[in-house]
Amino acid sequence: MKNMTLNLTAELTDARILAVIRGTSTAGAIAAGAALLEEGVRIVEVALTTPDAPKAIAALRETAPAGSLVGAGTVLTAADVADVAAAGAQFVVTPAVVESIPEAARRGLPVAAGAFTPTEAYTATRMGASVVKLFPASVGGPGYLKAVRDPFPDIPFVAVGGVGFDDVPRYLAVGAIAVGVGGPLVGDAASGGDVDALRERARTYLEAVAGWRA
């Protein structure tokens, strides 16, 4: 499925939150994703470490509100790209600089590529990534993101990994276009846990980024 007209940078800059769904249950991942989308979190990623993740992606695409995006995370190989493209993923996220980046770009799927160093960030964009996911962001914190970003003002960065509620404004303040949030937002909902608690956290995170909307 081609997504050549999708500007992932603009979408993330507008939404400010990328919800990362990583669970032990396909049904749980679908329930968590549906709840996030219903609460107004517009961009969700289903990690391929989730059982039958392509099925969850396809199910969420069928019911997602207009204007929302459903993508695939932990996409490592060209075969992974083929699987998630067939499921209808609208974008791809990687944990590192891997072979899936050029393959996704070749298929017209926007890529947020995982990187931690300046060299990796630059290499990822040269391979076709439109966004760099600084991962794991918590290792260096907002100051490190700023230091990596300073030489590359034209590369859009998303902070992912250990981003708690209080960290959100700190990353946005140093130039991250968005934050990716997994456990602190999703909790155990993607593994069959408390979806109502997830809804409450989603509303809290959305309130936190309301003033940062593009």
PDB file of N, CA and C in Angstrom, residues 147-154:
ATOM      1  N   ALA A 147      21.893  17.911  21.932  1.00  0.00           N
ATOM      2  CA  ALA A 147      23.266  17.858  21.435  1.00  0.00           C
ATOM      3  C   ALA A 147      23.354  17.122  20.107  1.00  0.00           C
ATOM      4  N   VAL A 148      22.602  16.029  19.967  1.00  0.00           N
ATOM      5  CA  VAL A 148      22.608  15.274  18.714  1.00  0.00           C
ATOM      6  C   VAL A 148      21.912  16.069  17.617  1.00  0.00           C
ATOM      7  N   ARG A 149      20.867  16.765  17.975  1.00  0.00           N
ATOM      8  CA  ARG A 149      20.074  17.494  16.988  1.00  0.00           C
ATOM      9  C   ARG A 149      20.779  18.749  16.472  1.00  0.00           C
ATOM     10  N   ASP A 150      21.572  19.401  17.298  1.00  0.00           N
ATOM     11  CA  ASP A 150      22.167  20.688  16.925  1.00  0.00           C
ATOM     12  C   ASP A 150      22.902  20.673  15.582  1.00  0.00           C
ATOM     13  N   PRO A 151      23.711  19.638  15.262  1.00  0.00           N
ATOM     14  CA  PRO A 151      24.389  19.641  13.962  1.00  0.00           C
ATOM     15  C   PRO A 151      23.462  19.319  12.787  1.00  0.00           C
ATOM     16  N   PHE A 152      22.260  18.816  13.109  1.00  0.00           N
ATOM     17  CA  PHE A 152      21.328  18.378  12.064  1.00  0.00           C
ATOM     18  C   PHE A 152      19.971  19.068  12.231  1.00  0.00           C
ATOM     19  N   PRO A 153      19.899  20.373  12.062  1.00  0.00           N
ATOM     20  CA  PRO A 153      18.633  21.078  12.298  1.00  0.00           C
ATOM     21  C   PRO A 153      17.518  20.676  11.341  1.00  0.00           C
ATOM     22  N   ASP A 154      17.884  20.055  10.217  1.00  0.00           N
ATOM     23  CA  ASP A 154      16.866  19.667   9.239  1.00  0.00           C
ATOM     24  C   ASP A 154      16.344  18.248   9.446  1.00  0.00           C
TER      25      ASP A 154
END
